[in-house]
CSV table of C-alpha atoms in Angstrom, one decimal:
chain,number,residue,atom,x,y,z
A,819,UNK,CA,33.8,-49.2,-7.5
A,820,UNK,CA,36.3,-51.9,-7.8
A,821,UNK,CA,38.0,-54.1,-4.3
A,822,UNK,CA,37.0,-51.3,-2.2
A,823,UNK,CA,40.2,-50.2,-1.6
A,824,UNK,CA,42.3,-53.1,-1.1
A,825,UNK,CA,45.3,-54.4,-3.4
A,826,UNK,CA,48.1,-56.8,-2.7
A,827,UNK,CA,50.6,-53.7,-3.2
A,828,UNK,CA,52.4,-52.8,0.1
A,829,UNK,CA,55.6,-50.2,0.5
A,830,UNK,CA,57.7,-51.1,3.4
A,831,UNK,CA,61.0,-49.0,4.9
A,832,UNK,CA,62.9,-52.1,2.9
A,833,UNK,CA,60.9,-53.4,0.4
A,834,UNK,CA,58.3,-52.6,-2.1
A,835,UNK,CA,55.4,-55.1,-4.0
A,836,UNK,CA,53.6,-53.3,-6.9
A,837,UNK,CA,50.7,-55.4,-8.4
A,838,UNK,CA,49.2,-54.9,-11.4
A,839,UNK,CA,45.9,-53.0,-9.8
A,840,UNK,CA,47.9,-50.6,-9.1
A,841,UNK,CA,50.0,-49.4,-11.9
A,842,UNK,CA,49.8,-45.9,-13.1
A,843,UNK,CA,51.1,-45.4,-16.9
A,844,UNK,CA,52.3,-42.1,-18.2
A,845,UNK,CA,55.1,-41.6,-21.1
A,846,UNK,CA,58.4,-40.5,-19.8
A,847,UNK,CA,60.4,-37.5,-21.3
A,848,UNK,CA,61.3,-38.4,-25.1
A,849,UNK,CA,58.6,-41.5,-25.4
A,850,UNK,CA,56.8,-41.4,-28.6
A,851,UNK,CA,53.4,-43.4,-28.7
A,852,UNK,CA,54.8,-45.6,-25.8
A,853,UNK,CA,54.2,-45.3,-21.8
A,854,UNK,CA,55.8,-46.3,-18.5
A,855,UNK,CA,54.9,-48.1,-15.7
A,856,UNK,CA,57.8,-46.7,-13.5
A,857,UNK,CA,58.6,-49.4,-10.6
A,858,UNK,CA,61.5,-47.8,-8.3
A,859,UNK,CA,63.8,-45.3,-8.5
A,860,UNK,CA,65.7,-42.6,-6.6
A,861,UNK,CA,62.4,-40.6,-5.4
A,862,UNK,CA,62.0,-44.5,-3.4
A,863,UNK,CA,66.1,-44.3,-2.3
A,864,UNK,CA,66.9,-47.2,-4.7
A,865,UNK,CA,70.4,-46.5,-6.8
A,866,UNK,CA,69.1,-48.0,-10.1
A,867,UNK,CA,65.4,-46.9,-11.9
A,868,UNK,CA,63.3,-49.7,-13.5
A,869,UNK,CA,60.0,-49.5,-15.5
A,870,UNK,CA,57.9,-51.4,-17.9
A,871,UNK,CA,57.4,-50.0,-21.2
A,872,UNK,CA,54.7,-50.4,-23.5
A,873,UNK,CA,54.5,-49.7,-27.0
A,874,UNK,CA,52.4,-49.4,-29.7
A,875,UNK,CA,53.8,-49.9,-33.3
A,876,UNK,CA,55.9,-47.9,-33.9
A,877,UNK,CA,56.1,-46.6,-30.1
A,878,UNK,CA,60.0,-45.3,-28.8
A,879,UNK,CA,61.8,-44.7,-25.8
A,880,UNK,CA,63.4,-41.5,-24.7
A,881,UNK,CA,67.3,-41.4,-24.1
A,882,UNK,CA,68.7,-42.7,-21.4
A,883,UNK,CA,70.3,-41.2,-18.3
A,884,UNK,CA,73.0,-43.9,-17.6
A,885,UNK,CA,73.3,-47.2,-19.2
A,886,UNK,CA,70.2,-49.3,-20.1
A,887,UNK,CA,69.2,-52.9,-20.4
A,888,UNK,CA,66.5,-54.0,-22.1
A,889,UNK,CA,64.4,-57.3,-21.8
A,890,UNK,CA,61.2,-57.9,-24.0
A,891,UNK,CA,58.3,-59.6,-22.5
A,892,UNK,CA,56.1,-59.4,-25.7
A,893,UNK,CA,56.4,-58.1,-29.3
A,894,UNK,CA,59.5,-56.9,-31.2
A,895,UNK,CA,62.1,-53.7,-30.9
A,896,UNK,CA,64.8,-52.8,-33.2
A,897,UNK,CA,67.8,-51.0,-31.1
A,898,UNK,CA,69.8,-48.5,-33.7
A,899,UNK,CA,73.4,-47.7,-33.0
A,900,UNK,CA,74.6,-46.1,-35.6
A,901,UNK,CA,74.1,-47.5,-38.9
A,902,UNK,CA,73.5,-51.4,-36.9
A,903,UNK,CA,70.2,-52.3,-35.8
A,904,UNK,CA,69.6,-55.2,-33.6
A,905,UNK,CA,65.9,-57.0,-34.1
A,906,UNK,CA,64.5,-58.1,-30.4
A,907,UNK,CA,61.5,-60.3,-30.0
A,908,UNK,CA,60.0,-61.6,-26.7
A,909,UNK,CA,62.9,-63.1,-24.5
A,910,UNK,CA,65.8,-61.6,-26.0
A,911,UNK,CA,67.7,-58.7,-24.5
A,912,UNK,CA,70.2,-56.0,-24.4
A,913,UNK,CA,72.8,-53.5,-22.5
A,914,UNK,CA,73.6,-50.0,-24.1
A,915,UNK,CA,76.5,-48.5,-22.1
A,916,UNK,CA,76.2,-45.0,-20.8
A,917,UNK,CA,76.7,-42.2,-23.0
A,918,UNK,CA,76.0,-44.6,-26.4
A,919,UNK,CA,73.4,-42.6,-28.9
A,920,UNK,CA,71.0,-45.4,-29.6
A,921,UNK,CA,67.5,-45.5,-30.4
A,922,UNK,CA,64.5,-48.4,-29.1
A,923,UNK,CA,61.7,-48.8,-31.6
A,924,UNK,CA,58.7,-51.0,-31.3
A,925,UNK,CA,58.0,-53.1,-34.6
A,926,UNK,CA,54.6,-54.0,-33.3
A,927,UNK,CA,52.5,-53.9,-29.9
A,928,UNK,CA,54.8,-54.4,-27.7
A,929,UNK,CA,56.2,-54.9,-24.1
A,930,UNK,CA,59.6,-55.0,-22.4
A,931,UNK,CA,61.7,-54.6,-18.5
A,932,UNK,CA,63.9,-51.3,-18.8
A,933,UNK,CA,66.3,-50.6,-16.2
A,934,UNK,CA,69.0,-47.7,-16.2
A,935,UNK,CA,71.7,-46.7,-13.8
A,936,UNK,CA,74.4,-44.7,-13.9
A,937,UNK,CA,77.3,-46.3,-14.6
A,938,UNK,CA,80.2,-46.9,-11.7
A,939,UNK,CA,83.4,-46.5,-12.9
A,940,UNK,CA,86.7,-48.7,-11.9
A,941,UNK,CA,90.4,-47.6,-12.5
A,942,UNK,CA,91.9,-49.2,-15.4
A,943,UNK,CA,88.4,-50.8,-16.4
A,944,UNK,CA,86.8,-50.3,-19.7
A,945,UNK,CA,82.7,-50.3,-19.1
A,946,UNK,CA,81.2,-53.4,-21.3
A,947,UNK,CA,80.8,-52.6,-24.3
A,948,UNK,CA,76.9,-52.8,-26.6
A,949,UNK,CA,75.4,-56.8,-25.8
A,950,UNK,CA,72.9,-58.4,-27.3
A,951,UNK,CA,71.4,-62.1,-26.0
A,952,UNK,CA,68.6,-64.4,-26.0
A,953,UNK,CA,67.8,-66.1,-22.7
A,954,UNK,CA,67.2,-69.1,-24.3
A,955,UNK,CA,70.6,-69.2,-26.1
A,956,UNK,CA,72.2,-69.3,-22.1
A,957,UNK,CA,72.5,-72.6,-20.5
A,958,UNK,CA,70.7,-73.0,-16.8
A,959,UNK,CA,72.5,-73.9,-14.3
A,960,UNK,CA,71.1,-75.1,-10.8
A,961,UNK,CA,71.3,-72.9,-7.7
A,962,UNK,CA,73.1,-74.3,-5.7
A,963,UNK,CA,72.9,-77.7,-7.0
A,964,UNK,CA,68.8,-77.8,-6.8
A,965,UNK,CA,68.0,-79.1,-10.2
A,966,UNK,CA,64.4,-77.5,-9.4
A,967,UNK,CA,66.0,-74.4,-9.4
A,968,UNK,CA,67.2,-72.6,-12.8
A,969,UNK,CA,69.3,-70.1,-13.2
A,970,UNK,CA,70.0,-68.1,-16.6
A,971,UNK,CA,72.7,-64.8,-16.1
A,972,UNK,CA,72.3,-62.7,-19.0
A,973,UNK,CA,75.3,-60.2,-18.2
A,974,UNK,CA,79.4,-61.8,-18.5
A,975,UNK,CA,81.0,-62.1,-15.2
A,976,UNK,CA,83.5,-59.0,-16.4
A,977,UNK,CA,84.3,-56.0,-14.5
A,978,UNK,CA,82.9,-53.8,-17.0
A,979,UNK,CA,79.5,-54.6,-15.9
A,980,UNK,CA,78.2,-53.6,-12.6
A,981,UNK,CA,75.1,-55.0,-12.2
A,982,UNK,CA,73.7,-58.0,-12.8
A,983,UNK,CA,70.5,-59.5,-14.9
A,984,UNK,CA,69.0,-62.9,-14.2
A,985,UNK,CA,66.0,-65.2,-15.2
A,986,UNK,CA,65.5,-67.9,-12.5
A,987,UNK,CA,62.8,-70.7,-13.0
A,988,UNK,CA,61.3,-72.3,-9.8
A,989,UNK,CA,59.5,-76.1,-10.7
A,990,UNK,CA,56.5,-76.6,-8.4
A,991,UNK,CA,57.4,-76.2,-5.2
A,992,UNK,CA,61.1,-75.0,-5.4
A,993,UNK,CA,61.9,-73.1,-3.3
A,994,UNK,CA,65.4,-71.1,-2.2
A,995,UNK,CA,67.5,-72.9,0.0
A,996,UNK,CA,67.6,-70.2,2.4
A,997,UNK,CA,66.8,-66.7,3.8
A,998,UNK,CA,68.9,-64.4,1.6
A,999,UNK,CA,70.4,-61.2,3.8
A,1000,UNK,CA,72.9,-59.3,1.4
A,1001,UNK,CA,74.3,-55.9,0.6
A,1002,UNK,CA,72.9,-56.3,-2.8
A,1003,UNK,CA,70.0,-54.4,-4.0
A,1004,UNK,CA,66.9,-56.1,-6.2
A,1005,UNK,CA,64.5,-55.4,-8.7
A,1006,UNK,CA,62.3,-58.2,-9.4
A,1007,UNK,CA,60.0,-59.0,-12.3
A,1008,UNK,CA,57.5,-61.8,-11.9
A,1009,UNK,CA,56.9,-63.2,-15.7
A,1010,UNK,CA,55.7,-66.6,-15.4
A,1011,UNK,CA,53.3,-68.3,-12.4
A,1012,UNK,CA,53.8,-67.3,-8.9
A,1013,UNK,CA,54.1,-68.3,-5.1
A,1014,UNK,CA,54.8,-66.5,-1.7
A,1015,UNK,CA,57.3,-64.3,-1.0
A,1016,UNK,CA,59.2,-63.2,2.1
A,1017,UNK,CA,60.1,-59.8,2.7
A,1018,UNK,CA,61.6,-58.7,6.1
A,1019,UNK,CA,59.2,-60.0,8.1
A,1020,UNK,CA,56.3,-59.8,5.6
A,1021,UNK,CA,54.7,-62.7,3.4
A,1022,UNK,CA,53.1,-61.7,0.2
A,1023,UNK,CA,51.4,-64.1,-2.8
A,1024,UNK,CA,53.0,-62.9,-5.8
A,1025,UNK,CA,51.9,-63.5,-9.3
A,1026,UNK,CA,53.0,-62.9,-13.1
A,1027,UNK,CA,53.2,-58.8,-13.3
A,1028,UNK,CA,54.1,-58.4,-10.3
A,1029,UNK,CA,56.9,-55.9,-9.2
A,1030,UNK,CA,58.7,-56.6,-6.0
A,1031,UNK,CA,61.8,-53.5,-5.3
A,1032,UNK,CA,64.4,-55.0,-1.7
A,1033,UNK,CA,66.5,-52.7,-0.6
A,1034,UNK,CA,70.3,-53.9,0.8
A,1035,UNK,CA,70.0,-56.2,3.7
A,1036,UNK,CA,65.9,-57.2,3.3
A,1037,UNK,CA,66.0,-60.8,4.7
A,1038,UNK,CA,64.3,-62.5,1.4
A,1039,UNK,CA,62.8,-65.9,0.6
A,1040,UNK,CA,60.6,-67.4,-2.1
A,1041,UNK,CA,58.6,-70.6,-3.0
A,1042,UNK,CA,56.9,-71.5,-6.3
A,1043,UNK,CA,53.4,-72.5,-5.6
A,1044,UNK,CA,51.1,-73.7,-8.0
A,1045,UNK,CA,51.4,-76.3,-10.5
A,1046,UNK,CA,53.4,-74.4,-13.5
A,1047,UNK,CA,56.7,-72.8,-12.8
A,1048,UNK,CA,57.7,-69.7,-11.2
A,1049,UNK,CA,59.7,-67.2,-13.2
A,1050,UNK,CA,61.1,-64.0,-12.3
A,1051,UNK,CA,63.6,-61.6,-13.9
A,1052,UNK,CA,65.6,-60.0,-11.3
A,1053,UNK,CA,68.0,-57.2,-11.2
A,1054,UNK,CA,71.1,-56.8,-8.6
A,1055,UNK,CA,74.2,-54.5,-7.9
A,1056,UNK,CA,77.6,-56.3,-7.9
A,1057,UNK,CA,80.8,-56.3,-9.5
A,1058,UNK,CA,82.1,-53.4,-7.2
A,1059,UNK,CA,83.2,-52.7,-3.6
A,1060,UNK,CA,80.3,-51.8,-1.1
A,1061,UNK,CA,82.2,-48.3,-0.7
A,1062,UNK,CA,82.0,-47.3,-4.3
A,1063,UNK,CA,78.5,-46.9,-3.3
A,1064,UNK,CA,78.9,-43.4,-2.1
A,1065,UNK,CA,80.7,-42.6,-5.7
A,1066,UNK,CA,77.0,-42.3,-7.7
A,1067,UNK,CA,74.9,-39.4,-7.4
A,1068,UNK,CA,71.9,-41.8,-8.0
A,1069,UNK,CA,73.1,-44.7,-5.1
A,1070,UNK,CA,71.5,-45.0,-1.6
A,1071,UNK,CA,74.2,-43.4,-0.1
A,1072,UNK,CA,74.7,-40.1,-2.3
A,1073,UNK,CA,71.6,-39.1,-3.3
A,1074,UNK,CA,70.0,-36.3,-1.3
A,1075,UNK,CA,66.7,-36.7,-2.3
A,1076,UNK,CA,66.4,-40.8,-1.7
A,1077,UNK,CA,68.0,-40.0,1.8
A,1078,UNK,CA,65.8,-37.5,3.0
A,1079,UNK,CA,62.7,-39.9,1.8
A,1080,UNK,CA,64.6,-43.2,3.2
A,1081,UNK,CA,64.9,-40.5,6.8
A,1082,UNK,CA,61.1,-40.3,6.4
A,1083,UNK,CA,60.1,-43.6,6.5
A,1084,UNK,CA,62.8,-44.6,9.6
């Protein structure tokens, strides 16, 4: 018997850390030779579901129930739309809108950050159309002027897009500027190094695979620690008006199921 017990992992009433210790893996509907580590979703009252796929060669993803971003941590996938195909290797990325046919195939062993959502719709909007990125191709820019601080957005500031994807890098001993309370809703990724964490009134060490989920309003705070950089992927609603919350059967407010669980932990 392994640690006895104990883990890092911790689910709060506003926040959730997942560690690596703790992960179960089982394929979702429609996976072939592929499974997911599922991080948050509805059943945990969050409006957006993330997991981490794995693949063997050859490994696929199911279809998607909303729109879909991608992010490839290791290996290669081909999207298909159509007759186009798209080659991704480890740091490139994608969004598939909601309602596109596509298919996600693993070229070799492989790993990437899935997150769907149902799409929020705005009068006279068109939702953004199929993208297709490298991180590396996007130019950092300081948070809030901290040169130690990085800052990559993977998604166009266009209101076709409703959520938002970053990378941010954290040099030794970054750290944010301040204690982040927001309406916005996270899902984090830890991919490089690690540091502490604040989480309402929690502090966790966080490391590379770790998952951390915040719901609206968690007061939040992180420091790199160590001596290589910190580097997370982290996921966020925006783009529309808090009230437009209540207009997606998968949001915090109009799902059923993530209400009565959220009533259970009050």
């Amino acid at each position: 018997m392994k640690n006895l017990g104990q883990t890092r992992s911790s689910y709060q009433r506003t926040h959730l850390l997942q560690t690596p210790d703790t992960f179960v893996r089982a394929p979702l509907p429609g996976m072939k030779a592929a499974n997911a580590v599922v991080h948050t979703g509805p059943a945990l009252g969050a409006g957006f579901t993330q997991y981490s796929a794995e693949f063997e060669s050859g490994g696929e993803l199911g279809p998607a129930l909303g729109e879909r971003f991608l992010y490839v941590i290791e290996g290669a996938i081909t999207v298909r739309k159509g007759k186009k195909s798209e080659l991704l290797a480890a740091g490139d990325y994608a969004h598939v809108p909601e309602g596109t046919s596509h298919r996600v195939i693993a070229s070799e062993k492989s790993r990437a950050a899935v997150i769907e959502k149902k799409y929020v719709p705005m009068p006279e909007v068109d939702p953004g159309s199929a993208l297709f990125g490298r991180e590396n191709a996007i130019t950092a820019v300081p948070l809030l002027g901290d040169p130690d601080l990085e800052v990559r957005q993977l998604l166009p500031e266009k209101a076709g897009y409703d959520y938002a994807v970053n990378t941010m890098l954290f040099r030794p001993g970054a750290a944010l500027s301040m204690v982040e309370i927001h309406v916005m809703e996270h899902g984090l990724l830890m991919l490089e190094g690690g540091g502490i964490y604040r989480l309402d009134d929690n502090w966790y060490s966080v490391t590379a695979g770790d998952f951390i989920w915040m719901a609206p309003y968690c007061p939040q705070w992180f420091a790199a620690v160590g001596k290589r950089p910190a580097k997370y992927l982290i996921y966020k609603d925006w783009n529309r008006h808090p009230f437009s919350r209540s207009a997606t059967p998968t949001s915090r407010g109009g799902n059923d199921t993530a209400n009565r669980s959220r009533t259970a932990r009050s």
